[in-house]
């Protein structure tokens, strides 16, 4: 593999370094120039605008070496977010490490939908199942400071990242729990033999359960291009629907009357997910498309009998 410094005949400047790096990244990235700018901006601790206004500035040997190592990681398919150690989601700057999925812009659709569902609820209770970096839980907590938010993940390493994000963003009302999907909410389940009045017991349930669960099939063709992200965040059984089946089945045990379950899923899974919601007896089963027009999320309300 050639080195940037070898490809550049003259003493490198920002403009020359960027052009050489973008040329190299073109082989594997559809956003080669942007990638090169983000990586060099991080190395030099400048904004992308500053890079453009200083494009004749010389790059020193240490700067070239740091840039080279970032370009090598990108050439190896590593997501930019892991190289930079951060990703913006819902205008929040989130720490990301290889322990968590890189939050995707499509997931903002789920946050937007959740906020609409909660607009008439005062002090809503909600839980983000499979929180990863904390993206959904933290975005909702930022928008609804009156809410009680529980964020769950079965990965202790992911929860550690999410906790750091909550701390950095000053969102202490988010409570983190380690465990399998809804299991950490077990003590929140209504105890049918409890003696308190029914209306008080209902308050221990949730207005909204939300999840961007793993939804790829074990043999999904996209997996090789996602090799740097945690498998636990990506794969869910032979058809990719194991987690979604579990959540659709068990969420009613934790939802208030009229409470919502919102799930992100794969673009080809819309019909199957709708069927699951309908078969379980939910009301108002609704699908949302992403900006590309793909079926991206399905949600419904649980109307307790
Ligand atoms: C697709 S990622 C979503 C991360 C984050 N919510 C987002 O949208 O960027 C799915 C998350 O579910 C977690 N997960 C997988 N299996 C789980 C389980 N059985 N119980 C709880 N969380 C689980 C993974 O660790 C991962 O963080």
CSV table of N, CA and C in Angstrom, one decimal, residues 30-164:
chain,number,residue,atom,x,y,z
A,30,UNK,N,-17.9,6.3,-1.2
A,30,UNK,CA,-18.7,7.1,-2.1
A,30,UNK,C,-18.5,8.6,-1.7
A,31,UNK,N,-18.0,8.8,-0.5
A,31,UNK,CA,-17.8,10.2,0.0
A,31,UNK,C,-16.4,10.5,0.3
A,32,UNK,N,-15.5,10.1,-0.7
A,32,UNK,CA,-14.0,10.2,-0.4
A,32,UNK,C,-13.5,11.6,0.0
A,33,UNK,N,-14.0,12.6,-0.7
A,33,UNK,CA,-13.5,13.9,-0.4
A,33,UNK,C,-13.9,14.4,1.0
A,34,UNK,N,-15.2,14.1,1.3
A,34,UNK,CA,-15.7,14.5,2.6
A,34,UNK,C,-15.0,13.7,3.7
A,35,UNK,N,-14.8,12.4,3.5
A,35,UNK,CA,-14.0,11.6,4.5
A,35,UNK,C,-12.7,12.2,4.7
A,36,UNK,N,-12.0,12.5,3.6
A,36,UNK,CA,-10.6,13.1,3.7
A,36,UNK,C,-10.6,14.4,4.5
A,37,UNK,N,-11.6,15.2,4.2
A,37,UNK,CA,-11.7,16.5,4.9
A,37,UNK,C,-12.0,16.3,6.4
A,38,UNK,N,-12.9,15.4,6.7
A,38,UNK,CA,-13.2,15.2,8.2
A,38,UNK,C,-12.0,14.7,8.9
A,39,UNK,N,-11.3,13.8,8.3
A,39,UNK,CA,-10.1,13.2,9.0
A,39,UNK,C,-9.0,14.2,9.1
A,40,UNK,N,-8.7,15.0,8.1
A,40,UNK,CA,-7.7,16.0,8.2
A,40,UNK,C,-8.1,17.1,9.2
A,41,UNK,N,-9.3,17.5,9.2
A,41,UNK,CA,-9.8,18.5,10.1
A,41,UNK,C,-9.6,18.0,11.5
A,42,UNK,N,-9.9,16.7,11.8
A,42,UNK,CA,-9.7,16.2,13.1
A,42,UNK,C,-8.2,16.2,13.5
A,43,UNK,N,-7.3,15.8,12.6
A,43,UNK,CA,-5.9,15.7,12.9
A,43,UNK,C,-5.4,17.1,13.2
A,44,UNK,N,-5.8,18.1,12.4
A,44,UNK,CA,-5.3,19.5,12.6
A,44,UNK,C,-6.1,20.3,13.6
A,45,UNK,N,-7.2,19.7,14.1
A,45,UNK,CA,-8.2,20.3,15.0
A,45,UNK,C,-8.7,21.7,14.5
A,46,UNK,N,-9.1,21.6,13.2
A,46,UNK,CA,-9.7,22.7,12.5
A,46,UNK,C,-11.1,22.3,12.1
A,47,UNK,N,-11.9,23.3,11.7
A,47,UNK,CA,-13.2,23.0,11.1
A,47,UNK,C,-12.9,22.8,9.6
A,48,UNK,N,-13.9,22.2,8.9
A,48,UNK,CA,-13.8,22.0,7.5
A,48,UNK,C,-13.7,23.3,6.7
A,49,UNK,N,-14.4,24.3,7.2
A,49,UNK,CA,-14.3,25.6,6.6
A,49,UNK,C,-12.9,26.2,6.8
A,50,UNK,N,-12.3,26.0,7.9
A,50,UNK,CA,-10.9,26.5,8.1
A,50,UNK,C,-9.9,25.8,7.2
A,51,UNK,N,-10.2,24.5,6.9
A,51,UNK,CA,-9.3,23.8,6.0
A,51,UNK,C,-9.3,24.5,4.7
A,52,UNK,N,-10.5,24.9,4.2
A,52,UNK,CA,-10.6,25.5,2.9
A,52,UNK,C,-9.9,26.8,2.8
A,53,UNK,N,-10.0,27.6,3.9
A,53,UNK,CA,-9.4,28.9,3.9
A,53,UNK,C,-7.9,28.9,4.1
A,54,UNK,N,-7.4,27.7,4.5
A,54,UNK,CA,-6.0,27.6,4.8
A,54,UNK,C,-5.3,26.6,3.9
A,55,UNK,N,-5.8,26.4,2.7
A,55,UNK,CA,-5.4,25.2,1.9
A,55,UNK,C,-4.0,25.3,1.4
A,56,UNK,N,-3.3,26.4,1.6
A,56,UNK,CA,-1.9,26.5,1.2
A,56,UNK,C,-1.0,26.2,2.4
A,57,UNK,N,-1.6,26.0,3.6
A,57,UNK,CA,-0.8,25.8,4.8
A,57,UNK,C,0.0,24.5,4.7
A,58,UNK,N,1.3,24.5,5.1
A,58,UNK,CA,2.1,23.2,5.0
A,58,UNK,C,1.7,22.2,6.1
A,59,UNK,N,1.8,21.0,5.7
A,59,UNK,CA,1.6,19.9,6.7
A,59,UNK,C,2.9,19.4,7.2
A,60,UNK,N,3.1,19.3,8.5
A,60,UNK,CA,4.4,18.8,9.1
A,60,UNK,C,4.4,17.3,9.0
A,61,UNK,N,5.6,16.8,9.4
A,61,UNK,CA,5.7,15.3,9.3
A,61,UNK,C,4.8,14.6,10.2
A,62,UNK,N,4.7,15.1,11.5
A,62,UNK,CA,3.8,14.4,12.5
A,62,UNK,C,2.3,14.5,12.0
A,63,UNK,N,2.0,15.6,11.4
A,63,UNK,CA,0.6,15.7,10.9
A,63,UNK,C,0.3,14.8,9.8
A,64,UNK,N,1.3,14.7,8.9
A,64,UNK,CA,1.1,13.8,7.8
A,64,UNK,C,1.0,12.3,8.3
A,65,UNK,N,1.8,12.0,9.3
A,65,UNK,CA,1.8,10.6,9.8
A,65,UNK,C,0.4,10.3,10.4
A,66,UNK,N,-0.1,11.3,11.2
A,66,UNK,CA,-1.4,11.1,11.8
A,66,UNK,C,-2.5,10.9,10.8
A,67,UNK,N,-2.4,11.8,9.7
A,67,UNK,CA,-3.4,11.7,8.6
A,67,UNK,C,-3.3,10.4,7.9
A,68,UNK,N,-2.0,10.0,7.7
A,68,UNK,CA,-1.8,8.7,7.0
A,68,UNK,C,-2.5,7.5,7.8
A,69,UNK,N,-2.3,7.5,9.1
A,69,UNK,CA,-2.9,6.4,9.8
A,69,UNK,C,-4.4,6.5,9.8
A,70,UNK,N,-5.0,7.7,9.8
A,70,UNK,CA,-6.4,7.8,9.7
A,70,UNK,C,-6.9,7.3,8.4
A,71,UNK,N,-6.2,7.6,7.3
A,71,UNK,CA,-6.6,7.2,6.0
A,71,UNK,C,-6.5,5.7,5.8
A,72,UNK,N,-5.5,5.1,6.4
A,72,UNK,CA,-5.3,3.7,6.3
A,72,UNK,C,-6.5,3.0,7.0
A,73,UNK,N,-6.9,3.5,8.2
A,73,UNK,CA,-8.1,2.9,8.8
A,73,UNK,C,-9.3,3.0,8.0
A,74,UNK,N,-9.5,4.1,7.4
A,74,UNK,CA,-10.7,4.3,6.5
A,74,UNK,C,-10.6,3.4,5.3
A,75,UNK,N,-9.4,3.3,4.7
A,75,UNK,CA,-9.3,2.4,3.6
A,75,UNK,C,-9.6,0.9,3.9
A,76,UNK,N,-9.4,0.6,5.2
A,76,UNK,CA,-9.7,-0.7,5.7
A,76,UNK,C,-11.2,-0.9,6.0
A,77,UNK,N,-12.0,0.1,5.7
A,77,UNK,CA,-13.4,0.0,5.8
A,77,UNK,C,-14.0,0.5,7.2
A,78,UNK,N,-13.1,1.0,8.0
A,78,UNK,CA,-13.6,1.4,9.3
A,78,UNK,C,-14.5,2.7,9.2
A,79,UNK,N,-15.6,2.7,9.8
A,79,UNK,CA,-16.5,3.9,9.7
A,79,UNK,C,-15.8,5.1,10.2
A,80,UNK,N,-16.0,6.2,9.6
A,80,UNK,CA,-15.4,7.5,10.0
A,80,UNK,C,-15.7,7.8,11.5
A,81,UNK,N,-16.9,7.5,11.9
A,81,UNK,CA,-17.3,7.8,13.3
A,81,UNK,C,-16.4,7.1,14.3
A,82,UNK,N,-15.9,5.9,14.0
A,82,UNK,CA,-15.0,5.2,15.0
A,82,UNK,C,-13.6,5.9,14.9
A,83,UNK,N,-13.2,6.3,13.8
A,83,UNK,CA,-11.9,6.9,13.7
A,83,UNK,C,-11.9,8.3,14.4
A,84,UNK,N,-13.0,9.0,14.2
A,84,UNK,CA,-13.1,10.3,14.9
A,84,UNK,C,-13.5,10.1,16.4
A,85,UNK,N,-14.2,9.0,16.7
A,85,UNK,CA,-14.6,8.8,18.1
A,85,UNK,C,-15.9,9.5,18.4
A,86,UNK,N,-16.6,10.0,17.3
A,86,UNK,CA,-17.8,10.7,17.6
A,86,UNK,C,-18.7,10.7,16.4
A,87,UNK,N,-20.0,10.9,16.7
A,87,UNK,CA,-21.0,11.0,15.6
A,87,UNK,C,-22.2,11.9,16.1
A,88,UNK,N,-22.6,12.7,15.2
A,88,UNK,CA,-23.7,13.6,15.5
A,88,UNK,C,-25.1,12.9,15.3
A,89,UNK,N,-26.0,13.0,16.3
A,89,UNK,CA,-27.3,12.4,16.1
A,89,UNK,C,-28.3,13.4,16.8
A,90,UNK,N,-29.3,13.8,16.1
A,90,UNK,CA,-30.3,14.7,16.6
A,90,UNK,C,-29.6,15.9,17.2
A,91,UNK,N,-28.6,16.4,16.5
A,91,UNK,CA,-27.8,17.6,16.9
A,91,UNK,C,-27.0,17.4,18.2
A,92,UNK,N,-26.9,16.1,18.7
A,92,UNK,CA,-26.1,15.8,19.9
A,92,UNK,C,-24.8,15.2,19.4
A,93,UNK,N,-23.7,15.6,20.0
A,93,UNK,CA,-22.5,15.0,19.6
A,93,UNK,C,-22.2,13.8,20.6
A,94,UNK,N,-22.2,12.6,20.0
A,94,UNK,CA,-22.1,11.4,20.8
A,94,UNK,C,-20.8,10.7,20.6
A,95,UNK,N,-20.2,10.3,21.8
A,95,UNK,CA,-19.0,9.5,21.7
A,95,UNK,C,-19.4,8.1,21.1
A,96,UNK,N,-18.7,7.6,20.2
A,96,UNK,CA,-18.9,6.2,19.7
A,96,UNK,C,-17.6,5.5,19.7
A,97,UNK,N,-17.7,4.2,20.1
A,97,UNK,CA,-16.6,3.3,20.1
A,97,UNK,C,-17.1,2.0,19.3
A,98,UNK,N,-16.2,1.1,19.0
A,98,UNK,CA,-16.6,-0.1,18.3
A,98,UNK,C,-17.5,-1.0,19.2
A,99,UNK,N,-17.8,-0.6,20.4
A,99,UNK,CA,-18.8,-1.3,21.3
A,99,UNK,C,-20.2,-1.0,20.9
A,100,UNK,N,-20.4,0.1,20.1
A,100,UNK,CA,-21.8,0.5,19.8
A,100,UNK,C,-21.9,0.7,18.3
A,101,UNK,N,-23.2,0.5,17.9
A,101,UNK,CA,-23.5,0.8,16.5
A,101,UNK,C,-23.3,2.3,16.3
A,102,UNK,N,-22.8,2.7,15.1
A,102,UNK,CA,-22.8,4.1,14.8
A,102,UNK,C,-24.2,4.5,14.5
A,103,UNK,N,-24.7,5.5,15.3
A,103,UNK,CA,-26.1,5.9,15.1
A,103,UNK,C,-26.3,6.4,13.6
A,104,UNK,N,-27.4,6.0,13.0
A,104,UNK,CA,-27.7,6.4,11.6
A,104,UNK,C,-28.7,7.5,11.6
A,105,UNK,N,-28.6,8.3,10.5
A,105,UNK,CA,-29.6,9.4,10.4
A,105,UNK,C,-31.1,8.9,10.3
A,106,UNK,N,-31.3,7.7,9.7
A,106,UNK,CA,-32.6,7.2,9.6
A,106,UNK,C,-33.3,7.1,10.9
A,107,UNK,N,-32.5,6.8,12.0
A,107,UNK,CA,-33.1,6.5,13.3
A,107,UNK,C,-33.7,7.8,13.9
A,108,UNK,N,-33.3,9.0,13.3
A,108,UNK,CA,-33.9,10.2,13.8
A,108,UNK,C,-35.4,10.2,13.5
A,109,UNK,N,-35.8,9.5,12.5
A,109,UNK,CA,-37.3,9.4,12.2
A,109,UNK,C,-38.0,8.8,13.4
A,110,UNK,N,-37.4,7.8,14.0
A,110,UNK,CA,-38.1,7.2,15.2
A,110,UNK,C,-38.2,8.2,16.3
A,111,UNK,N,-37.2,9.0,16.5
A,111,UNK,CA,-37.2,10.0,17.6
A,111,UNK,C,-38.3,11.0,17.3
A,112,UNK,N,-38.4,11.4,16.0
A,112,UNK,CA,-39.4,12.4,15.6
A,112,UNK,C,-40.8,11.8,15.9
A,113,UNK,N,-41.0,10.6,15.5
A,113,UNK,CA,-42.3,9.9,15.7
A,113,UNK,C,-42.6,9.8,17.2
A,114,UNK,N,-41.7,9.4,18.0
A,114,UNK,CA,-41.9,9.3,19.4
A,114,UNK,C,-42.3,10.6,20.0
A,115,UNK,N,-41.7,11.7,19.6
A,115,UNK,CA,-42.1,13.0,20.1
A,115,UNK,C,-43.6,13.3,19.8
A,116,UNK,N,-44.0,12.9,18.6
A,116,UNK,CA,-45.4,13.2,18.2
A,116,UNK,C,-46.3,12.3,19.1
A,117,UNK,N,-45.9,11.1,19.3
A,117,UNK,CA,-46.8,10.2,20.2
A,117,UNK,C,-46.9,10.7,21.6
A,118,UNK,N,-45.8,11.4,22.1
A,118,UNK,CA,-45.8,11.8,23.5
A,118,UNK,C,-46.3,13.2,23.7
A,119,UNK,N,-46.8,13.9,22.6
A,119,UNK,CA,-47.0,15.4,22.7
A,119,UNK,C,-48.1,15.7,23.7
A,120,UNK,N,-49.1,14.8,24.0
A,120,UNK,CA,-50.1,15.1,24.9
A,120,UNK,C,-49.9,14.4,26.3
A,121,UNK,N,-48.8,13.8,26.5
A,121,UNK,CA,-48.5,13.1,27.8
A,121,UNK,C,-47.6,14.0,28.6
A,122,UNK,N,-48.1,14.3,29.9
A,122,UNK,CA,-47.3,15.0,30.8
A,122,UNK,C,-46.4,14.0,31.5
A,123,UNK,N,-45.1,14.4,31.7
A,123,UNK,CA,-44.1,13.6,32.5
A,123,UNK,C,-44.2,12.1,32.0
A,124,UNK,N,-44.0,11.9,30.7
A,124,UNK,CA,-44.1,10.5,30.2
A,124,UNK,C,-43.0,9.6,30.7
A,125,UNK,N,-43.4,8.3,30.7
A,125,UNK,CA,-42.4,7.3,31.1
A,125,UNK,C,-42.0,6.5,29.8
A,126,UNK,N,-40.7,6.4,29.5
A,126,UNK,CA,-40.4,5.7,28.2
A,126,UNK,C,-39.1,4.9,28.4
A,127,UNK,N,-39.0,3.9,27.6
A,127,UNK,CA,-37.8,3.0,27.6
A,127,UNK,C,-37.3,2.8,26.2
A,128,UNK,N,-35.9,2.9,26.1
A,128,UNK,CA,-35.2,2.7,24.8
A,128,UNK,C,-34.6,1.3,25.0
A,129,UNK,N,-35.0,0.4,24.1
A,129,UNK,CA,-34.5,-1.0,24.3
A,129,UNK,C,-33.4,-1.3,23.3
A,130,UNK,N,-32.2,-1.6,23.7
A,130,UNK,CA,-31.1,-1.7,22.9
A,130,UNK,C,-30.5,-0.4,22.5
A,131,UNK,N,-30.1,0.3,23.6
A,131,UNK,CA,-29.8,1.8,23.5
A,131,UNK,C,-28.5,2.1,22.8
A,132,UNK,N,-27.5,1.1,22.8
A,132,UNK,CA,-26.2,1.3,22.1
A,132,UNK,C,-25.5,2.6,22.7
A,133,UNK,N,-25.2,3.5,21.8
A,133,UNK,CA,-24.6,4.8,22.3
A,133,UNK,C,-25.5,5.6,23.1
A,134,UNK,N,-26.8,5.2,23.2
A,134,UNK,CA,-27.8,6.1,23.9
A,134,UNK,C,-28.5,7.0,23.0
A,135,UNK,N,-28.3,6.9,21.7
A,135,UNK,CA,-28.8,7.9,20.8
A,135,UNK,C,-30.2,8.3,21.0
A,136,UNK,N,-31.1,7.3,20.9
A,136,UNK,CA,-32.5,7.5,21.0
A,136,UNK,C,-32.9,8.1,22.4
A,137,UNK,N,-32.5,7.4,23.4
A,137,UNK,CA,-32.8,7.8,24.8
A,137,UNK,C,-32.4,9.2,25.1
A,138,UNK,N,-31.2,9.5,24.6
A,138,UNK,CA,-30.7,10.9,25.0
A,138,UNK,C,-31.3,12.0,24.2
A,139,UNK,N,-31.7,11.7,22.9
A,139,UNK,CA,-32.4,12.6,22.1
A,139,UNK,C,-33.8,12.9,22.7
A,140,UNK,N,-34.4,11.8,23.1
A,140,UNK,CA,-35.8,12.0,23.7
A,140,UNK,C,-35.7,12.8,25.1
A,141,UNK,N,-34.7,12.4,25.9
A,141,UNK,CA,-34.5,13.1,27.1
A,141,UNK,C,-34.2,14.6,26.9
A,142,UNK,N,-33.4,14.9,25.9
A,142,UNK,CA,-33.1,16.3,25.6
A,142,UNK,C,-34.4,17.1,25.2
A,143,UNK,N,-35.2,16.4,24.4
A,143,UNK,CA,-36.4,17.1,23.9
A,143,UNK,C,-37.5,17.1,25.0
A,144,UNK,N,-37.6,16.1,25.8
A,144,UNK,CA,-38.6,16.0,26.9
A,144,UNK,C,-38.0,15.9,28.3
A,145,UNK,N,-37.5,17.1,28.8
A,145,UNK,CA,-36.8,17.0,30.1
A,145,UNK,C,-37.8,16.5,31.2
A,146,UNK,N,-39.1,16.6,31.0
A,146,UNK,CA,-40.0,16.1,32.0
A,146,UNK,C,-40.2,14.6,32.0
A,147,UNK,N,-39.5,13.9,31.1
A,147,UNK,CA,-39.8,12.5,31.0
A,147,UNK,C,-38.9,11.7,31.9
A,148,UNK,N,-39.4,10.5,32.2
A,148,UNK,CA,-38.6,9.5,32.8
A,148,UNK,C,-38.1,8.5,31.8
A,149,UNK,N,-36.8,8.4,31.6
A,149,UNK,CA,-36.3,7.6,30.5
A,149,UNK,C,-35.4,6.4,31.1
A,150,UNK,N,-35.7,5.2,30.6
A,150,UNK,CA,-34.9,4.1,31.0
A,150,UNK,C,-34.2,3.5,29.7
A,151,UNK,N,-32.9,3.4,29.7
A,151,UNK,CA,-32.2,2.9,28.5
A,151,UNK,C,-31.6,1.5,28.9
A,152,UNK,N,-31.9,0.5,28.0
A,152,UNK,CA,-31.5,-0.8,28.3
A,152,UNK,C,-30.6,-1.4,27.2
A,153,UNK,N,-29.6,-2.1,27.6
A,153,UNK,CA,-28.8,-2.9,26.6
A,153,UNK,C,-28.2,-4.1,27.2
A,154,UNK,N,-28.0,-5.2,26.4
A,154,UNK,CA,-27.4,-6.4,27.0
A,154,UNK,C,-25.9,-6.3,26.9
A,155,UNK,N,-25.4,-5.3,26.4
A,155,UNK,CA,-23.9,-5.1,26.3
A,155,UNK,C,-23.4,-4.1,27.4
A,156,UNK,N,-22.6,-4.6,28.3
A,156,UNK,CA,-22.1,-3.7,29.4
A,156,UNK,C,-21.2,-2.6,28.7
A,157,UNK,N,-20.5,-3.0,27.7
A,157,UNK,CA,-19.6,-2.1,27.1
A,157,UNK,C,-20.4,-0.9,26.4
A,158,UNK,N,-21.5,-1.3,25.7
A,158,UNK,CA,-22.3,-0.3,25.1
A,158,UNK,C,-22.9,0.6,26.2
A,159,UNK,N,-23.4,0.1,27.3
A,159,UNK,CA,-24.0,0.9,28.3
A,159,UNK,C,-23.0,1.9,28.9
A,160,UNK,N,-21.7,1.5,29.0
A,160,UNK,CA,-20.7,2.4,29.5
A,160,UNK,C,-20.5,3.6,28.6
A,161,UNK,N,-20.6,3.3,27.3
A,161,UNK,CA,-20.5,4.5,26.3
A,161,UNK,C,-21.8,5.4,26.5
A,162,UNK,N,-22.9,4.7,26.6
A,162,UNK,CA,-24.2,5.5,26.7
A,162,UNK,C,-24.2,6.4,28.0
A,163,UNK,N,-23.7,5.8,29.0
A,163,UNK,CA,-23.6,6.5,30.3
A,163,UNK,C,-22.7,7.7,30.2
A,164,UNK,N,-21.5,7.5,29.5
A,164,UNK,CA,-20.6,8.6,29.3
A,164,UNK,C,-21.3,9.7,28.5
